[in-house]
CSV table of C-alpha atoms in Angstrom, one decimal:
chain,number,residue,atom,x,y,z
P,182,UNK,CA,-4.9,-26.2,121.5
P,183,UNK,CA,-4.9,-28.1,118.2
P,184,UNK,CA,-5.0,-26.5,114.7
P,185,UNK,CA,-7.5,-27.0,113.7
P,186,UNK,CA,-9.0,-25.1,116.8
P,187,UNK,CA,-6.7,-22.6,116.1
P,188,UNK,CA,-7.7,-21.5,112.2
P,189,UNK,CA,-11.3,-21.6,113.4
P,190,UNK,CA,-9.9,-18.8,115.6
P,191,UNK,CA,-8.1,-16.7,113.3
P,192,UNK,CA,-10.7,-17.2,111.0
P,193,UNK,CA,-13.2,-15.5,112.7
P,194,UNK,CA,-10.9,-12.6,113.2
P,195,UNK,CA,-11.4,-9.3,111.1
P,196,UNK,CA,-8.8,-6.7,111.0
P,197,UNK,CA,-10.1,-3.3,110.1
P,198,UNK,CA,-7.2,-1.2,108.5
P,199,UNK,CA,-7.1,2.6,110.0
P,200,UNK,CA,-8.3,5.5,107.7
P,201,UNK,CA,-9.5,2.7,105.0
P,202,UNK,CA,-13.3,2.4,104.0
P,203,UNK,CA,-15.4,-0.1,105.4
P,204,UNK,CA,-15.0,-2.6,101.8
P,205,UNK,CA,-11.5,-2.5,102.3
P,206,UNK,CA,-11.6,-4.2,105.4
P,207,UNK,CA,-10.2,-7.4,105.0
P,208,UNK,CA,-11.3,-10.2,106.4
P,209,UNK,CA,-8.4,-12.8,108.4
P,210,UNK,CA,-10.2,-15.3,107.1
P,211,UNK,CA,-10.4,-14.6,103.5
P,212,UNK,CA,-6.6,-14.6,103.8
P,213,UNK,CA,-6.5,-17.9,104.9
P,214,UNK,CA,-9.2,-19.3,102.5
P,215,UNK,CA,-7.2,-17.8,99.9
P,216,UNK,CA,-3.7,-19.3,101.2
P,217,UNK,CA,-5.7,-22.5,101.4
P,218,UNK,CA,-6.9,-22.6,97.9
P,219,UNK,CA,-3.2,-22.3,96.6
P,220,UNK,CA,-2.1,-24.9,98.8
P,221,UNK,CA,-4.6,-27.2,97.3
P,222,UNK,CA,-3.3,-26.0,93.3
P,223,UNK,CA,-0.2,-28.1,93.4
P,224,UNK,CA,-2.1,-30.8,94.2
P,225,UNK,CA,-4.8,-30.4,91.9
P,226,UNK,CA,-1.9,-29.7,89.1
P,227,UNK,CA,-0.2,-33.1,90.3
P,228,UNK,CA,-3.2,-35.1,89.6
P,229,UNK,CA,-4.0,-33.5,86.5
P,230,UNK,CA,-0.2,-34.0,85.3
P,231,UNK,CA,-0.3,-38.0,86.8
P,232,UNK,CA,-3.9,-37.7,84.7
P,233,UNK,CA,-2.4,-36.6,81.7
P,234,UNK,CA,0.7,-38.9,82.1
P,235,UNK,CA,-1.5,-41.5,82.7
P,236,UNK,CA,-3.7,-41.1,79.4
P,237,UNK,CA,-0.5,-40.3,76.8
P,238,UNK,CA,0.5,-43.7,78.2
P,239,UNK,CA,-2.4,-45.6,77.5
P,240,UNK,CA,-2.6,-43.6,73.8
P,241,UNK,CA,1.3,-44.7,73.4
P,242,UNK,CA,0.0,-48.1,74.2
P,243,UNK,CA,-2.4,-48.0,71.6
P,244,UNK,CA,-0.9,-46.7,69.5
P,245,UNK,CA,2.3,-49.3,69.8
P,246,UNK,CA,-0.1,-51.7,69.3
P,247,UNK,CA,-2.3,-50.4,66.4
P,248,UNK,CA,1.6,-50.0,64.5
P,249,UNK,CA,2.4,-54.1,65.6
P,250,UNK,CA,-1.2,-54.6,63.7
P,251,UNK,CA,0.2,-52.9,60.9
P,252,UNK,CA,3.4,-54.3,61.0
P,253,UNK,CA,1.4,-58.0,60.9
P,254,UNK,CA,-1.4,-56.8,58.4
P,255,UNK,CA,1.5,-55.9,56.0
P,256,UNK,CA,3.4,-59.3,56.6
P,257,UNK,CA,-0.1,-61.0,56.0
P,258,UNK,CA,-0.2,-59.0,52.6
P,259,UNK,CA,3.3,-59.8,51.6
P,260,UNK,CA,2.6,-63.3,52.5
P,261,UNK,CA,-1.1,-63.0,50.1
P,262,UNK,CA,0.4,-61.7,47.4
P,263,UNK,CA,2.9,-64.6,47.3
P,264,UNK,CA,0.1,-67.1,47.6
P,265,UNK,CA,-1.8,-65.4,45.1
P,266,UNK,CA,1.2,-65.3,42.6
P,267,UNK,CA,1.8,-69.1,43.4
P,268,UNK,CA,-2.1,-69.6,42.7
P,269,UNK,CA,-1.9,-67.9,39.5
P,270,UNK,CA,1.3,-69.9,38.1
P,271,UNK,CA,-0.5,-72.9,39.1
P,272,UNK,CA,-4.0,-71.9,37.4
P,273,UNK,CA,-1.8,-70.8,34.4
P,274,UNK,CA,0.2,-74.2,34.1
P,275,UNK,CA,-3.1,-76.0,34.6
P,276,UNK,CA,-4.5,-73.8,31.8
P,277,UNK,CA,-2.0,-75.0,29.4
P,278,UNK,CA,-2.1,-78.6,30.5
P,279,UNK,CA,-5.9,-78.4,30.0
P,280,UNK,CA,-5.5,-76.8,26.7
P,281,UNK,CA,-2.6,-79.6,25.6
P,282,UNK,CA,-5.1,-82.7,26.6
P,283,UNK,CA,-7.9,-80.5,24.7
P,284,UNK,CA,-5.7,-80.5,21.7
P,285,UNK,CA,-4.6,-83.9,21.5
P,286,UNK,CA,-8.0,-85.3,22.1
P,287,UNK,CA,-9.5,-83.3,19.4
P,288,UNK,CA,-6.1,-84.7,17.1
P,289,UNK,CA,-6.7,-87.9,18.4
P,290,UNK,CA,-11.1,-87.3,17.2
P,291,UNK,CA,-9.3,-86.0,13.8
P,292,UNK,CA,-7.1,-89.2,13.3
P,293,UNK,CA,-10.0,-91.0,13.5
P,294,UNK,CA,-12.2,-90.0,10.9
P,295,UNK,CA,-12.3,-90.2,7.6
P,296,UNK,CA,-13.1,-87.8,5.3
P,297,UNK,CA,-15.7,-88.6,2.4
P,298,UNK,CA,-13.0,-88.1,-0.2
P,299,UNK,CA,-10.6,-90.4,1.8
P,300,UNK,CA,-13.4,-92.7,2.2
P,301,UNK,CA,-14.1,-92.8,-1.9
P,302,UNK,CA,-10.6,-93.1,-2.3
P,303,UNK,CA,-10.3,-96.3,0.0
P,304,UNK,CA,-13.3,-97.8,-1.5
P,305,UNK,CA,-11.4,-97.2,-5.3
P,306,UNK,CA,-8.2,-99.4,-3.8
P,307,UNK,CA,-10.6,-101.7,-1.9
P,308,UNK,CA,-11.9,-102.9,-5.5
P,309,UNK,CA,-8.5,-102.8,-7.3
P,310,UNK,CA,-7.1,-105.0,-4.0
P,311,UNK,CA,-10.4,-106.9,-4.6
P,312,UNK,CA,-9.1,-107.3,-8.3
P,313,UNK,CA,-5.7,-107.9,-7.7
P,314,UNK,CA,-6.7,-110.8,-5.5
P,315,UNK,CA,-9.2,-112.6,-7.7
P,316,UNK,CA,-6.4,-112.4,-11.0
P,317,UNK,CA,-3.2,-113.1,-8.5
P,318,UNK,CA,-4.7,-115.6,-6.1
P,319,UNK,CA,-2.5,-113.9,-3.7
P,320,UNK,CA,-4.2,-113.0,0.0
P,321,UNK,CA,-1.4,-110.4,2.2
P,322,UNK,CA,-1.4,-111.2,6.1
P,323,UNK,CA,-1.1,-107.7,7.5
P,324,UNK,CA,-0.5,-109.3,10.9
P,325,UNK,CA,3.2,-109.4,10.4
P,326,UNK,CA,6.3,-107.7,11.7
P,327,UNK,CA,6.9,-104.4,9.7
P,328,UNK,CA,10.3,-105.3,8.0
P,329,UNK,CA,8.1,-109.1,6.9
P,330,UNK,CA,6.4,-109.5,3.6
P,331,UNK,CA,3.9,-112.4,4.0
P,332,UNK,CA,0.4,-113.9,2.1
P,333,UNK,CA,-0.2,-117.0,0.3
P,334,UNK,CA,-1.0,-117.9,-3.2
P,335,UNK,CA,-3.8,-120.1,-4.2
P,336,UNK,CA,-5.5,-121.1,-7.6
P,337,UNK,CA,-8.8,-123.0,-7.3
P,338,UNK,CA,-9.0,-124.3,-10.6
P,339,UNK,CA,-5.6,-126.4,-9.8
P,340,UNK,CA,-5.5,-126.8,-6.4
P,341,UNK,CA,-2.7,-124.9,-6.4
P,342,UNK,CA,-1.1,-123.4,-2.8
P,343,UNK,CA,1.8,-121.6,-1.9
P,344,UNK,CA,2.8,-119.1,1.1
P,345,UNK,CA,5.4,-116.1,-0.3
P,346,UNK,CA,7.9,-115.0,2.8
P,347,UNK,CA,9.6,-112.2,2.0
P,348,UNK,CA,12.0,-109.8,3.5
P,349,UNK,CA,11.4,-106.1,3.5
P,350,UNK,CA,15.2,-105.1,3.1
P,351,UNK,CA,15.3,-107.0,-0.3
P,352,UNK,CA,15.6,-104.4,-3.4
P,353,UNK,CA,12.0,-104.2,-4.6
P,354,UNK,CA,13.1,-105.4,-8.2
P,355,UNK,CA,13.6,-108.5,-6.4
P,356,UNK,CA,10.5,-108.9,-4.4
P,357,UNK,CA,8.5,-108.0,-7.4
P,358,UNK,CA,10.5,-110.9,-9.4
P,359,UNK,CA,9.7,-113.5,-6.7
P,360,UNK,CA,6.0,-112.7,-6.8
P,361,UNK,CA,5.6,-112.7,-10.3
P,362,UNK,CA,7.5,-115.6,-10.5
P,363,UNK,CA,5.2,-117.9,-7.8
P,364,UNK,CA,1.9,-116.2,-9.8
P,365,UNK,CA,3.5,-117.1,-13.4
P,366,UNK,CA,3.6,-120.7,-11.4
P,367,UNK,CA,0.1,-120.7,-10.3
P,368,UNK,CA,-0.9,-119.6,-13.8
P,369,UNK,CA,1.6,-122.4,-16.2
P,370,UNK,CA,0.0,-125.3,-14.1
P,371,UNK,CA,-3.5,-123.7,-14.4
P,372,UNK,CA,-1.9,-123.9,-18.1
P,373,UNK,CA,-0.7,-127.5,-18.1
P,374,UNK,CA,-4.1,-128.9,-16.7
P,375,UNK,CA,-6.1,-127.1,-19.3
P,376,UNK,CA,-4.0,-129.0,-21.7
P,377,UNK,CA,-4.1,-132.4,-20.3
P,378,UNK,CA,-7.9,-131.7,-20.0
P,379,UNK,CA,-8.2,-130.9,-23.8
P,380,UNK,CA,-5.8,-134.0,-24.3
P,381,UNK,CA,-7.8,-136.2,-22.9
């Protein structure tokens, strides 16, 4: 007999206890089902513990994983804030090189235009140049070296020529002397050939 055959048997077996009421009877097989049913609990409490093991694991995982996130997100933010303060030197510096080539271009706008009281005052030395030229004769080249003084004499009414070269480092005393003396020139022939005119 197998036994499977053999808890069928006992199972239908009923034991009645002497002198005990009829409820108290118990039943062989209630035994049994009973026995049965806490057989089965370690089981049932194995799975629920490989359950449980099985889920703190996965949350573990999870949770390893959410803190590598972190761990990456606050590297990422590190590494932003650096970019972000090399960002704001650069916009800073290019700020102040804007501002720089603002400023010289609006110098270089102001050094070329003349005020109306410059431009009177230009006008005054243009006519006392103008002056100058017609009772001297003399005409300045400006398109000479700085440390060069250099312009030419003429007198129409004697045909009279003559360039002046001078040098800057002379004493000014000097320079004045030698142009007055080539004008005082100019003028004593213009002086001679009125003479000779009136002579003949």
């Amino acid at each position: 007999m197998e036994l499977e055959d053999l808890e069928k048997l006992v199972s239908s077996l009923s034991f009645d206890l002497p002198d005990a009421p009829p409820d108290q009877n118990i039943r062989l097989s209630a035994i049994l089902d009973l026995k049965s049913e806490k057989a089965k609990e370690p089981k049932r409490l194995e799975n629920l513990a490989n359950k449980l093991h099985s889920e703190c694991k996965i949350a573990k995982d999870k949770l390893a994983q959410s803190e590598k996130e972190k761990v990456q997100l606050r590297k990422d933010l590190a590494k932003l804030k650096e970019d972000d303060a090399s960002l704001t030197k650069q916009v800073n510096k290019f700020k102040c090189e804007i501002k720089d080539t603002i400023s010289k271009i609006n110098k270089s706008h102001s050094v070329g235009r003349i005020s109306d009281k410059e431009r009177a005052t230009f006008k005054q030395h243009e006519s006392e140049l103008y002056q100058y030229k017609n009772l001297t004769g003399i005409r300045w080249n400006t398109n000479v070296p700085d440390n060069e003084i250099e312009g030419i004499l003429t007198n129409h009414r004697t045909n009279f020529v003559k360039a002046i070269q001078l040098d800057k480092s002379m004493p000014l005393k000097k320079i004045r002397e030698e142009v007055w003396g080539v004008i005082q020139e100019s003028g004593t022939r213009a002086y001679d050939n009125l003479k000779e005119d009136e002579e003949n």
